[in-house]
Amino acid sequence: MDRPAEEAVPGIPPEPLLRALVAVSADGLAVLDGQGRFALVNAAAADVLGVPADGLIGHPAPFAVHDADPAAPGDHRRRVVWPTPDGRRRDLEYRLAPLGDGRYAAWFSDVTDGLRQQERLTAITRAAASVADAGSLRTTLDAVATEIVMTANIAAVQILAIDDPRDELRVLGMAGFGDAADFVERLSACRRLGAHVRFMDAIQEREPVVVPNRKPAILADPAWAPLHAIMDYPDWDGFVSTPLIVRGRTIGVINAYYVPGEDPGPHSLAFLQAMADHAAIAIDIAAHLARTRSQAQSDERRRLARDLHDSVVQQLFSMRMQAEALRSQVDSRDADPERIRGRARELAELSGTALADLRGLVFELHPLELAERGLVDAVRAHAASLEARGALVVDVEAPSELAPELAIEVQEDLYRIAQEALHNVVKHARARAVRVRFALVDGALSMDVTDDGCGVDPGARPAPAGRRPRPTLGLVSMRERAERWGGRLVAGPHPDGGWSVRVTLPAAGRVREMTSR
């Protein structure tokens, strides 16, 4: 059987016990009158609300007493915002219980820091997902900036990149501002007028710069006049600039503009540092991809130059020799008409072959048919150029409804995969025929390149004993092109003989979403 309340702690009367518990509580405890005003508060309540206890008595409480359920002891937890005298906004969680005489007991706690930390962790997670699933750099960093602004205490954000402090900035991400398309030009005008640009300090010192009450100082400084219109909105006060550092090099900053009354604390600065790390990684990845593409283009030009030398140049040299021989025969007094006709036929054949090779190389350099006729016809044109050279027979199959809305970037990567696969067949597979087959299954696009050759990886070098063969550069390149659009590439022996390369891309809607980022 339960003890009566007065016997709960033997030897201690209930009233002193209750007062002691109220005094030591870290949460706010209060008694509210029937009008919802503070009638009694403990010391923790005054600390939470930022107002002395005697200043609270008789003051309206922020709690909705008229919505409290008298039949529910302890009511349920609710949340309310309390503006402190120094202009801060605190999130309070509270609970009410009727006392039976028209008054209410109130429990409340400051949950601001916990909510902010939860918001920051969510923003960090989403930013990491944006970077991992990155499309265009501007879209990715706009998403990172938006995640930062979605936290409660930051009004606006800019993500700026700079290669050298003497160079112009690039705005790579922005959220919270209105029309700021000419921000960089206006900032340059401010610098020429002598404005002290504090985020340049963050870049040079490689440390966060925290400036309270920054907005009033900017709006009062004539040197900042070109940016007054942009800086006046949204409502903000404090400023923090966090450098973006990757591999020991500062490549930009995140500028955060805090709402009035929200000075950045250690948790907020740590949050900005985490977001700066994500932004720096995104910029570094984009720069690496640009270098990789540039290197790939250089490699492609060198390959085309080699192919040009190995095929067309050699054929032109042979044509010149044939032409000289033909001229000698024509000039000869005992010229044999049949031999002259034979030389002429050989010269015509050489010129036809050279023309076909030259057209093929030009097509590889810039497949105009992609933009003009689409993926399937471009592959058919390339197949025709291979057949014209007598390389092998190429059959291209495709349904009539094949995803015509695919972006040109996706079509080009698929074309390059087909081109590389066919090149490998011609060069290594000892095949007589190859089939290129396009198909749509549940919205997913697949392309198979299957030959009737020797059934080994074209171009693969024998692996040392006990080791698996390393994938060829061509296979790696094809796989990267497929994975760029969320696809998958598989290569291996075909069950019916020969070798097969199969690439599958997700549903067309998903590919369009990736290309639009």
Short mmCIF file of C-alpha atoms in Angstrom, two decimals:
data_model
loop_
_atom_site.label_atom_id
_atom_site.label_comp_id
_atom_site.label_asym_id
_atom_site.label_seq_id
_atom_site.Cartn_x
_atom_site.Cartn_y
_atom_site.Cartn_z
CA MET A 1 0.00 0.00 0.00
CA ASP A 2 1.33 3.48 -0.90
CA ARG A 3 2.41 5.79 1.87
CA PRO A 4 0.58 9.12 2.39
CA ALA A 5 2.48 12.06 0.93
CA GLU A 6 3.37 13.39 4.37
CA GLU A 7 5.21 10.14 5.12
CA ALA A 8 7.08 10.00 1.80
CA VAL A 9 10.31 11.19 3.46
CA PRO A 10 10.21 10.29 7.14
CA GLY A 11 11.13 13.13 9.45
CA ILE A 12 10.71 15.93 6.88
CA PRO A 13 7.40 17.83 6.76
CA PRO A 14 5.97 18.09 3.25
CA GLU A 15 6.01 21.91 2.99
CA PRO A 16 9.75 22.38 3.71
CA LEU A 17 10.47 19.41 1.46
CA LEU A 18 8.48 20.95 -1.39
CA ARG A 19 10.20 24.30 -0.96
CA ALA A 20 13.62 22.64 -1.02
CA LEU A 21 12.79 20.73 -4.20
CA VAL A 22 11.52 23.91 -5.86
CA ALA A 23 14.65 25.81 -4.84
CA VAL A 24 17.12 23.25 -6.22
CA SER A 25 15.25 22.56 -9.46
CA ALA A 26 17.19 23.53 -12.59
CA ASP A 27 13.89 23.93 -14.46
CA GLY A 28 11.56 26.88 -14.15
CA LEU A 29 8.65 26.37 -11.75
CA ALA A 30 5.87 28.89 -11.25
CA VAL A 31 2.34 29.42 -10.00
CA LEU A 32 0.07 31.37 -12.36
CA ASP A 33 -3.09 33.17 -11.31
CA GLY A 34 -6.39 32.74 -13.13
CA GLN A 35 -5.39 35.41 -15.66
CA GLY A 36 -2.18 33.62 -16.55
CA ARG A 37 0.13 36.01 -14.67
CA PHE A 38 3.12 34.96 -12.61
CA ALA A 39 2.20 34.74 -8.93
CA LEU A 40 5.20 32.77 -7.69
CA VAL A 41 8.46 31.71 -9.35
CA ASN A 42 11.58 29.85 -8.32
CA ALA A 43 15.15 31.07 -8.93
CA ALA A 44 15.55 28.86 -12.02
CA ALA A 45 12.48 30.48 -13.60
CA ALA A 46 14.09 33.90 -13.29
CA ASP A 47 17.32 32.55 -14.84
CA VAL A 48 15.52 30.87 -17.74
CA LEU A 49 13.43 33.95 -18.54
CA GLY A 50 16.26 36.42 -18.01
CA VAL A 51 14.16 38.58 -15.66
CA PRO A 52 14.57 39.01 -11.86
CA ALA A 53 11.93 37.20 -9.81
CA ASP A 54 10.33 40.40 -8.53
CA GLY A 55 10.07 41.65 -12.11
CA LEU A 56 8.07 38.57 -13.10
CA ILE A 57 5.42 38.72 -10.37
CA GLY A 58 2.23 40.07 -11.93
CA HIS A 59 3.71 39.90 -15.44
CA PRO A 60 1.72 37.88 -18.04
CA ALA A 61 3.26 34.46 -18.57
CA PRO A 62 3.75 33.24 -22.17
CA PHE A 63 1.88 30.01 -21.40
CA ALA A 64 -1.61 29.37 -22.79
CA VAL A 65 -3.51 28.71 -19.54
CA HIS A 66 -6.90 29.01 -21.23
CA ASP A 67 -6.03 26.08 -23.50
CA ALA A 68 -4.99 23.87 -20.59
CA ASP A 69 -7.14 20.82 -19.99
CA PRO A 70 -8.37 20.82 -16.36
CA ALA A 71 -9.17 17.11 -16.63
CA ALA A 72 -5.59 16.22 -17.61
CA PRO A 73 -3.23 16.44 -14.63
CA GLY A 74 0.07 17.75 -15.85
CA ASP A 75 -1.52 18.60 -19.25
CA HIS A 76 0.90 17.87 -22.11
CA ARG A 77 4.14 19.45 -23.24
CA ARG A 78 3.89 22.51 -25.43
CA ARG A 79 6.35 24.97 -26.88
CA VAL A 80 6.43 28.76 -26.92
CA VAL A 81 8.92 31.52 -27.83
CA TRP A 82 9.94 33.96 -25.06
CA PRO A 83 11.63 37.28 -26.02
CA THR A 84 14.22 38.15 -23.37
CA PRO A 85 14.87 41.78 -22.34
CA ASP A 86 18.15 41.82 -24.30
CA GLY A 87 16.37 41.01 -27.56
CA ARG A 88 17.05 37.28 -27.71
CA ARG A 89 14.43 34.69 -28.54
CA ARG A 90 14.33 31.57 -26.39
CA ASP A 91 12.33 28.43 -27.12
CA LEU A 92 10.56 27.19 -23.99
CA GLU A 93 8.93 23.85 -23.46
CA TYR A 94 6.25 23.93 -20.76
CA ARG A 95 3.53 21.96 -19.02
CA LEU A 96 0.57 23.17 -16.93
CA ALA A 97 -1.45 21.58 -14.13
CA PRO A 98 -4.58 23.09 -12.50
CA LEU A 99 -4.36 23.67 -8.74
CA GLY A 100 -8.13 23.53 -8.16
CA ASP A 101 -8.59 27.14 -7.10
CA GLY A 102 -8.36 28.71 -10.55
CA ARG A 103 -4.57 28.89 -10.46
CA TYR A 104 -2.07 26.76 -12.38
CA ALA A 105 1.26 25.18 -11.64
CA ALA A 106 3.72 25.64 -14.51
CA TRP A 107 6.90 23.75 -15.34
CA PHE A 108 9.10 25.07 -18.13
CA SER A 109 12.58 24.57 -19.56
CA ASP A 110 14.78 26.36 -22.11
CA VAL A 111 15.17 24.00 -25.08
CA THR A 112 16.68 26.58 -27.45
CA ASP A 113 20.17 25.11 -27.56
CA GLY A 114 18.90 21.57 -28.06
CA LEU A 115 16.63 22.62 -30.92
CA ARG A 116 19.38 24.61 -32.57
CA GLN A 117 21.79 21.72 -32.28
CA GLN A 118 19.20 19.39 -33.82
CA GLU A 119 18.67 21.87 -36.67
CA ARG A 120 22.41 22.13 -37.23
CA LEU A 121 22.91 18.37 -37.28
CA THR A 122 20.05 18.05 -39.78
CA ALA A 123 21.57 20.80 -41.93
CA ILE A 124 25.01 19.15 -41.82
CA THR A 125 23.51 15.80 -42.86
CA ARG A 126 21.56 17.33 -45.73
CA ALA A 127 24.58 19.34 -46.86
CA ALA A 128 26.68 16.18 -46.88
CA ALA A 129 24.02 14.50 -49.02
CA SER A 130 24.01 17.48 -51.41
CA VAL A 131 27.78 17.28 -51.81
CA ALA A 132 27.75 13.49 -52.25
CA ASP A 133 24.97 13.73 -54.85
CA ALA A 134 26.43 16.82 -56.46
CA GLY A 135 25.35 18.09 -59.83
CA SER A 136 26.44 21.60 -60.76
CA LEU A 137 28.63 23.35 -58.20
CA ARG A 138 26.33 26.39 -58.00
CA THR A 139 23.28 24.21 -57.33
CA THR A 140 25.14 22.22 -54.67
CA LEU A 141 26.39 25.29 -52.82
CA ASP A 142 23.02 27.03 -53.08
CA ALA A 143 21.64 23.97 -51.31
CA VAL A 144 24.33 24.21 -48.61
CA ALA A 145 23.57 27.93 -48.13
CA THR A 146 19.85 27.19 -47.87
CA GLU A 147 20.45 24.54 -45.20
CA ILE A 148 22.42 27.09 -43.14
CA VAL A 149 19.66 29.71 -43.44
CA MET A 150 17.04 27.18 -42.36
CA THR A 151 18.60 27.17 -38.89
CA ALA A 152 16.83 29.58 -36.55
CA ASN A 153 19.50 32.20 -35.88
CA ILE A 154 20.93 32.94 -39.34
CA ALA A 155 19.15 35.31 -41.74
CA ALA A 156 21.32 35.06 -44.86
CA VAL A 157 24.39 33.28 -46.21
CA GLN A 158 26.92 33.72 -49.00
CA ILE A 159 29.47 31.17 -50.17
CA LEU A 160 32.30 32.91 -52.00
CA ALA A 161 35.32 31.44 -53.77
CA ILE A 162 38.59 33.18 -54.51
CA ASP A 163 41.83 31.88 -55.99
CA ASP A 164 43.98 34.85 -54.95
CA PRO A 165 43.19 37.77 -52.57
CA ARG A 166 44.01 40.13 -55.46
CA ASP A 167 41.49 38.45 -57.76
CA GLU A 168 37.76 39.01 -58.09
CA LEU A 169 35.45 36.84 -56.03
CA ARG A 170 32.99 34.32 -57.38
CA VAL A 171 29.60 33.87 -55.72
CA LEU A 172 29.02 30.11 -55.67
CA GLY A 173 26.09 29.90 -53.25
CA MET A 174 23.61 32.32 -51.70
CA ALA A 175 20.41 32.21 -49.64
CA GLY A 176 18.35 34.74 -47.71
CA PHE A 177 19.14 37.80 -49.81
CA GLY A 178 16.87 39.40 -52.38
CA ASP A 179 18.15 40.42 -55.80
CA ALA A 180 21.94 40.24 -55.41
CA ALA A 181 22.99 39.29 -58.94
CA ASP A 182 25.48 42.18 -59.11
CA PHE A 183 26.90 41.62 -55.62
CA VAL A 184 30.48 41.10 -56.84
CA GLU A 185 30.47 44.28 -58.93
CA ARG A 186 29.05 46.31 -56.04
CA LEU A 187 31.58 44.80 -53.63
CA SER A 188 34.41 45.77 -55.99
CA ALA A 189 33.10 49.34 -55.97
CA CYS A 190 33.09 49.30 -52.15
CA ARG A 191 36.69 48.08 -52.07
CA ARG A 192 37.72 50.89 -54.42
CA LEU A 193 36.07 53.35 -52.01
CA GLY A 194 38.17 51.96 -49.16
CA ALA A 195 35.63 49.71 -47.40
CA HIS A 196 37.13 47.30 -44.87
CA VAL A 197 36.01 43.90 -46.13
CA ARG A 198 36.19 41.72 -43.04
CA PHE A 199 35.87 38.38 -44.82
CA MET A 200 39.18 39.12 -46.55
CA ASP A 201 40.66 38.98 -43.03
CA ALA A 202 39.24 35.46 -42.68
CA ILE A 203 40.86 34.46 -45.99
CA GLN A 204 44.24 35.92 -45.12
CA GLU A 205 44.33 34.82 -41.46
CA ARG A 206 42.62 31.45 -42.14
CA GLU A 207 40.55 31.90 -38.99
CA PRO A 208 36.84 32.72 -38.47
CA VAL A 209 36.08 36.42 -38.12
CA VAL A 210 33.22 37.37 -35.77
CA VAL A 211 31.85 40.93 -35.94
CA PRO A 212 28.90 41.88 -33.67
CA ASN A 213 26.63 44.76 -34.76
CA ARG A 214 28.08 44.67 -38.27
CA LYS A 215 24.99 45.86 -40.15
CA PRO A 216 24.71 49.30 -38.46
CA ALA A 217 28.41 49.90 -39.12
CA ILE A 218 28.06 49.03 -42.83
CA LEU A 219 24.95 51.16 -43.35
CA ALA A 220 26.64 54.13 -41.64
CA ASP A 221 29.83 53.88 -43.74
CA PRO A 222 29.79 55.80 -47.08
CA ALA A 223 32.41 53.40 -48.45
CA TRP A 224 29.75 50.67 -48.34
CA ALA A 225 27.14 52.78 -50.19
CA PRO A 226 27.13 50.59 -53.36
CA LEU A 227 25.98 47.64 -51.21
CA HIS A 228 23.55 49.44 -48.89
CA ALA A 229 20.50 48.32 -50.86
CA ILE A 230 21.52 44.64 -50.72
CA MET A 231 22.79 44.71 -47.13
CA ASP A 232 19.60 46.36 -45.81
CA TYR A 233 17.59 43.19 -46.39
CA PRO A 234 17.02 40.80 -44.69
CA ASP A 235 17.00 41.92 -41.05
CA TRP A 236 20.38 40.99 -39.57
CA ASP A 237 22.96 42.33 -37.15
CA GLY A 238 26.01 40.15 -36.37
CA PHE A 239 28.39 38.73 -38.99
CA VAL A 240 30.65 35.68 -39.12
CA SER A 241 33.04 34.77 -41.94
CA THR A 242 34.42 31.21 -41.92
CA PRO A 243 37.26 30.32 -44.31
CA LEU A 244 36.99 27.37 -46.70
CA ILE A 245 40.25 25.44 -46.41
CA VAL A 246 41.22 22.37 -48.41
CA ARG A 247 44.66 20.76 -48.52
CA GLY A 248 46.05 23.64 -46.49
CA ARG A 249 44.86 26.28 -48.98
CA THR A 250 42.11 28.85 -48.41
CA ILE A 251 39.76 28.82 -51.40
CA GLY A 252 36.87 30.95 -50.16
CA VAL A 253 34.57 31.82 -47.27
CA ILE A 254 31.10 31.25 -45.89
CA ASN A 255 29.59 34.55 -44.74
CA ALA A 256 26.75 34.17 -42.23
CA TYR A 257 24.48 37.09 -41.30
CA TYR A 258 22.84 36.57 -37.89
CA VAL A 259 19.35 37.75 -36.95
CA PRO A 260 19.30 40.55 -34.34
CA GLY A 261 19.89 39.34 -30.81
CA GLU A 262 21.52 36.09 -31.94
CA ASP A 263 25.21 36.39 -31.24
CA PRO A 264 27.19 33.39 -32.55
CA GLY A 265 28.26 31.05 -29.78
CA PRO A 266 30.70 28.13 -29.82
CA HIS A 267 28.08 25.66 -31.10
CA SER A 268 27.08 27.97 -33.94
CA LEU A 269 30.72 28.55 -34.94
CA ALA A 270 31.36 24.80 -34.91
CA PHE A 271 28.29 24.33 -37.12
CA LEU A 272 29.57 26.90 -39.63
CA GLN A 273 32.96 25.20 -39.65
CA ALA A 274 31.32 21.86 -40.49
CA MET A 275 29.35 23.46 -43.32
CA ALA A 276 32.51 25.20 -44.54
CA ASP A 277 34.20 21.81 -44.73
CA HIS A 278 31.35 20.48 -46.90
CA ALA A 279 31.50 23.53 -49.18
CA ALA A 280 35.28 23.26 -49.51
CA ILE A 281 34.98 19.59 -50.46
CA ALA A 282 32.36 20.43 -53.11
CA ILE A 283 34.59 23.14 -54.63
CA ASP A 284 37.61 20.84 -54.56
CA ILE A 285 35.68 18.01 -56.22
CA ALA A 286 34.47 20.39 -58.94
CA ALA A 287 38.02 21.63 -59.56
CA HIS A 288 39.30 18.04 -59.70
CA LEU A 289 36.60 17.09 -62.21
CA ALA A 290 37.47 20.12 -64.34
CA ARG A 291 41.14 19.10 -64.33
CA THR A 292 40.19 15.51 -65.14
CA ARG A 293 38.00 16.59 -68.04
CA SER A 294 40.75 18.88 -69.35
CA GLN A 295 43.25 16.03 -69.14
CA ALA A 296 40.79 13.69 -70.85
CA GLN A 297 40.31 16.21 -73.65
CA SER A 298 44.09 16.53 -74.06
CA ASP A 299 44.44 12.74 -74.12
CA GLU A 300 41.63 12.52 -76.68
CA ARG A 301 43.32 15.09 -78.92
CA ARG A 302 46.61 13.19 -78.73
CA ARG A 303 44.81 9.94 -79.57
CA LEU A 304 43.11 11.54 -82.55
CA ALA A 305 46.46 12.93 -83.71
CA ARG A 306 47.98 9.43 -83.51
CA ASP A 307 45.02 7.93 -85.37
CA LEU A 308 45.27 10.66 -87.99
CA HIS A 309 48.95 9.87 -88.48
CA ASP A 310 48.46 6.12 -88.48
CA SER A 311 45.60 6.12 -90.98
CA VAL A 312 44.91 9.22 -93.07
CA VAL A 313 48.49 10.54 -93.23
CA GLN A 314 49.83 7.13 -94.27
CA GLN A 315 47.08 6.77 -96.85
CA LEU A 316 47.79 10.23 -98.26
CA PHE A 317 51.47 9.28 -98.53
CA SER A 318 50.49 6.13 -100.45
CA MET A 319 48.21 8.20 -102.68
CA ARG A 320 51.11 10.52 -103.48
CA MET A 321 53.32 7.56 -104.40
CA GLN A 322 50.55 6.11 -106.57
CA ALA A 323 50.01 9.48 -108.28
CA GLU A 324 53.74 9.81 -109.07
CA ALA A 325 53.81 6.26 -110.44
CA LEU A 326 50.71 6.98 -112.51
CA ARG A 327 52.27 10.16 -113.94
CA SER A 328 55.43 8.26 -114.86
CA GLN A 329 53.38 5.67 -116.70
CA VAL A 330 51.34 8.31 -118.53
CA ASP A 331 54.54 10.12 -119.61
CA SER A 332 56.11 6.87 -120.81
CA ARG A 333 56.12 6.29 -124.58
CA ASP A 334 55.18 2.64 -124.15
CA ALA A 335 52.46 3.29 -121.54
CA ASP A 336 50.19 0.32 -120.90
CA PRO A 337 46.58 1.54 -120.67
CA GLU A 338 45.56 -1.45 -118.52
CA ARG A 339 48.30 -0.77 -115.97
CA ILE A 340 47.32 2.92 -115.92
CA ARG A 341 43.69 1.97 -115.24
CA GLY A 342 44.84 -0.35 -112.44
CA ARG A 343 46.90 2.43 -110.84
CA ALA A 344 43.91 4.78 -111.15
CA ARG A 345 41.62 2.24 -109.44
CA GLU A 346 44.11 1.82 -106.58
CA LEU A 347 44.36 5.59 -106.23
CA ALA A 348 40.56 5.90 -106.12
CA GLU A 349 40.33 3.16 -103.49
CA LEU A 350 43.01 4.80 -101.36
CA SER A 351 41.28 8.18 -101.58
CA GLY A 352 37.93 6.62 -100.64
CA THR A 353 39.45 4.87 -97.64
CA ALA A 354 41.25 8.05 -96.57
CA LEU A 355 38.03 10.04 -96.87
CA ALA A 356 36.12 7.49 -94.77
CA ASP A 357 38.83 7.50 -92.11
CA LEU A 358 38.94 11.30 -92.08
CA ARG A 359 35.16 11.51 -91.72
CA GLY A 360 35.31 9.03 -88.86
CA LEU A 361 37.97 11.05 -87.05
CA VAL A 362 36.03 14.29 -87.54
CA PHE A 363 32.92 12.58 -86.21
CA GLU A 364 34.82 11.38 -83.14
CA LEU A 365 36.06 14.89 -82.52
CA HIS A 366 32.62 16.47 -82.67
CA PRO A 367 29.57 14.20 -83.22
CA LEU A 368 27.20 16.81 -84.68
CA GLU A 369 24.63 14.10 -85.35
CA LEU A 370 23.93 13.93 -81.62
CA ALA A 371 22.43 17.40 -81.59
CA GLU A 372 20.91 17.15 -85.06
CA ARG A 373 19.65 13.56 -85.24
CA GLY A 374 19.87 12.01 -81.77
CA LEU A 375 21.77 9.18 -80.09
CA VAL A 376 20.66 6.19 -82.17
CA ASP A 377 21.32 7.84 -85.54
CA ALA A 378 24.71 9.06 -84.28
CA VAL A 379 25.66 5.49 -83.34
CA ARG A 380 24.39 4.28 -86.73
CA ALA A 381 26.52 6.90 -88.49
CA HIS A 382 29.59 5.76 -86.57
CA ALA A 383 28.76 2.13 -87.35
CA ALA A 384 28.51 3.02 -91.06
CA SER A 385 31.96 4.63 -90.95
CA LEU A 386 33.39 1.41 -89.46
CA GLU A 387 31.73 -0.71 -92.13
CA ALA A 388 33.02 1.64 -94.86
CA ARG A 389 36.54 0.88 -93.70
CA GLY A 390 35.80 -2.82 -93.99
CA ALA A 391 36.37 -3.30 -90.28
CA LEU A 392 33.29 -5.40 -89.49
CA VAL A 393 29.52 -5.57 -89.87
CA VAL A 394 27.66 -3.47 -87.26
CA ASP A 395 23.93 -3.90 -86.62
CA VAL A 396 22.19 -1.19 -84.54
CA GLU A 397 18.76 -2.00 -83.05
CA ALA A 398 16.56 0.47 -81.15
CA PRO A 399 12.85 0.91 -80.34
CA SER A 400 11.13 3.88 -81.96
CA GLU A 401 10.14 5.39 -78.58
CA LEU A 402 13.69 5.50 -77.21
CA ALA A 403 13.84 8.38 -74.65
CA PRO A 404 14.13 11.32 -77.05
CA GLU A 405 14.10 13.71 -74.10
CA LEU A 406 17.51 12.59 -72.82
CA ALA A 407 19.81 15.56 -72.27
CA ILE A 408 22.58 16.02 -74.83
CA GLU A 409 25.19 15.40 -72.09
CA VAL A 410 23.69 11.97 -71.36
CA GLN A 411 23.46 11.12 -75.06
CA GLU A 412 27.09 12.09 -75.61
CA ASP A 413 28.29 9.87 -72.76
CA LEU A 414 26.27 6.94 -74.13
CA TYR A 415 27.66 7.62 -77.59
CA ARG A 416 31.23 7.67 -76.25
CA ILE A 417 30.61 4.36 -74.46
CA ALA A 418 29.39 2.79 -77.71
CA GLN A 419 32.31 4.33 -79.59
CA GLU A 420 34.89 2.99 -77.11
CA ALA A 421 33.28 -0.46 -77.06
CA LEU A 422 33.27 -0.65 -80.88
CA HIS A 423 36.84 0.63 -81.03
CA ASN A 424 37.91 -2.17 -78.70
CA VAL A 425 36.08 -4.75 -80.82
CA VAL A 426 37.80 -3.57 -84.01
CA LYS A 427 41.21 -3.44 -82.40
CA HIS A 428 41.26 -6.54 -80.21
CA ALA A 429 38.30 -8.93 -80.54
CA ARG A 430 39.01 -10.47 -83.97
CA ALA A 431 35.26 -10.23 -84.59
CA ARG A 432 33.35 -10.26 -87.86
CA ALA A 433 30.10 -8.76 -86.60
CA VAL A 434 28.85 -6.74 -83.64
CA ARG A 435 25.37 -5.80 -82.49
CA VAL A 436 24.45 -2.58 -80.67
CA ARG A 437 21.03 -2.93 -79.06
CA PHE A 438 19.08 -0.22 -77.22
CA ALA A 439 16.12 -1.12 -75.00
CA LEU A 440 13.68 0.44 -72.52
CA VAL A 441 12.58 -1.65 -69.53
CA ASP A 442 10.35 -0.01 -66.87
CA GLY A 443 11.65 3.39 -67.92
CA ALA A 444 15.30 2.37 -67.59
CA LEU A 445 17.48 2.67 -70.68
CA SER A 446 19.97 -0.06 -71.57
CA MET A 447 22.56 -0.35 -74.33
CA ASP A 448 24.34 -3.61 -75.20
CA VAL A 449 27.38 -3.90 -77.46
CA THR A 450 27.97 -7.59 -78.23
CA ASP A 451 30.52 -9.05 -80.68
CA ASP A 452 31.19 -12.54 -82.06
CA GLY A 453 34.91 -12.38 -81.39
CA CYS A 454 37.29 -14.28 -79.16
CA GLY A 455 35.38 -13.62 -75.94
CA VAL A 456 38.12 -12.01 -73.86
CA ASP A 457 38.38 -8.50 -72.48
CA PRO A 458 39.47 -6.38 -75.46
CA GLY A 459 42.67 -4.60 -74.66
CA ALA A 460 43.31 -6.39 -71.35
CA ARG A 461 46.88 -7.25 -70.53
CA PRO A 462 47.68 -10.66 -69.05
CA ALA A 463 47.74 -10.49 -65.26
CA PRO A 464 50.70 -11.78 -63.24
CA ALA A 465 50.22 -15.22 -61.73
CA GLY A 466 47.91 -15.16 -58.72
CA ARG A 467 46.54 -11.69 -59.45
CA ARG A 468 43.28 -10.53 -60.93
CA PRO A 469 43.60 -8.58 -64.20
CA ARG A 470 43.36 -4.83 -63.79
CA PRO A 471 40.52 -3.11 -65.67
CA THR A 472 41.66 -1.32 -68.81
CA LEU A 473 41.63 2.45 -69.06
CA GLY A 474 38.88 2.26 -71.67
CA LEU A 475 36.68 0.14 -69.40
CA VAL A 476 37.27 2.50 -66.47
CA SER A 477 36.34 5.47 -68.66
CA MET A 478 33.14 3.78 -69.86
CA ARG A 479 32.17 2.87 -66.29
CA GLU A 480 32.75 6.43 -65.08
CA ARG A 481 30.55 7.80 -67.86
CA ALA A 482 27.71 5.47 -66.84
CA GLU A 483 28.07 6.17 -63.12
CA ARG A 484 27.99 9.93 -63.78
CA TRP A 485 24.26 9.55 -64.46
CA GLY A 486 23.53 7.02 -61.74
CA GLY A 487 23.94 4.13 -64.15
CA ARG A 488 25.86 0.86 -64.15
CA LEU A 489 28.20 -0.75 -66.67
CA VAL A 490 29.01 -4.46 -66.82
CA ALA A 491 31.46 -6.09 -69.24
CA GLY A 492 32.26 -9.76 -69.71
CA PRO A 493 32.02 -12.85 -71.93
CA HIS A 494 28.64 -13.31 -73.60
CA PRO A 495 26.86 -16.67 -72.97
CA ASP A 496 26.62 -17.27 -76.73
CA GLY A 497 30.27 -16.39 -77.30
CA GLY A 498 32.09 -13.17 -77.89
CA TRP A 499 32.24 -10.21 -75.52
CA SER A 500 29.46 -7.97 -74.24
CA VAL A 501 29.37 -4.48 -72.74
CA ARG A 502 26.08 -3.53 -71.11
CA VAL A 503 25.22 -0.10 -69.69
CA THR A 504 21.98 0.63 -67.84
CA LEU A 505 20.75 4.10 -66.88
CA PRO A 506 17.91 4.78 -64.41
CA ALA A 507 14.49 5.98 -65.45
CA ALA A 508 14.56 8.96 -67.78
CA GLY A 509 12.95 11.22 -65.15
CA ARG A 510 15.78 10.52 -62.72
CA VAL A 511 18.38 11.26 -65.43
CA ARG A 512 16.63 14.54 -66.28
CA GLU A 513 16.68 15.46 -62.59
CA MET A 514 20.44 14.81 -62.41
CA THR A 515 21.19 16.86 -65.54
CA SER A 516 19.12 19.81 -64.28
CA ARG A 517 21.01 20.16 -61.00
#
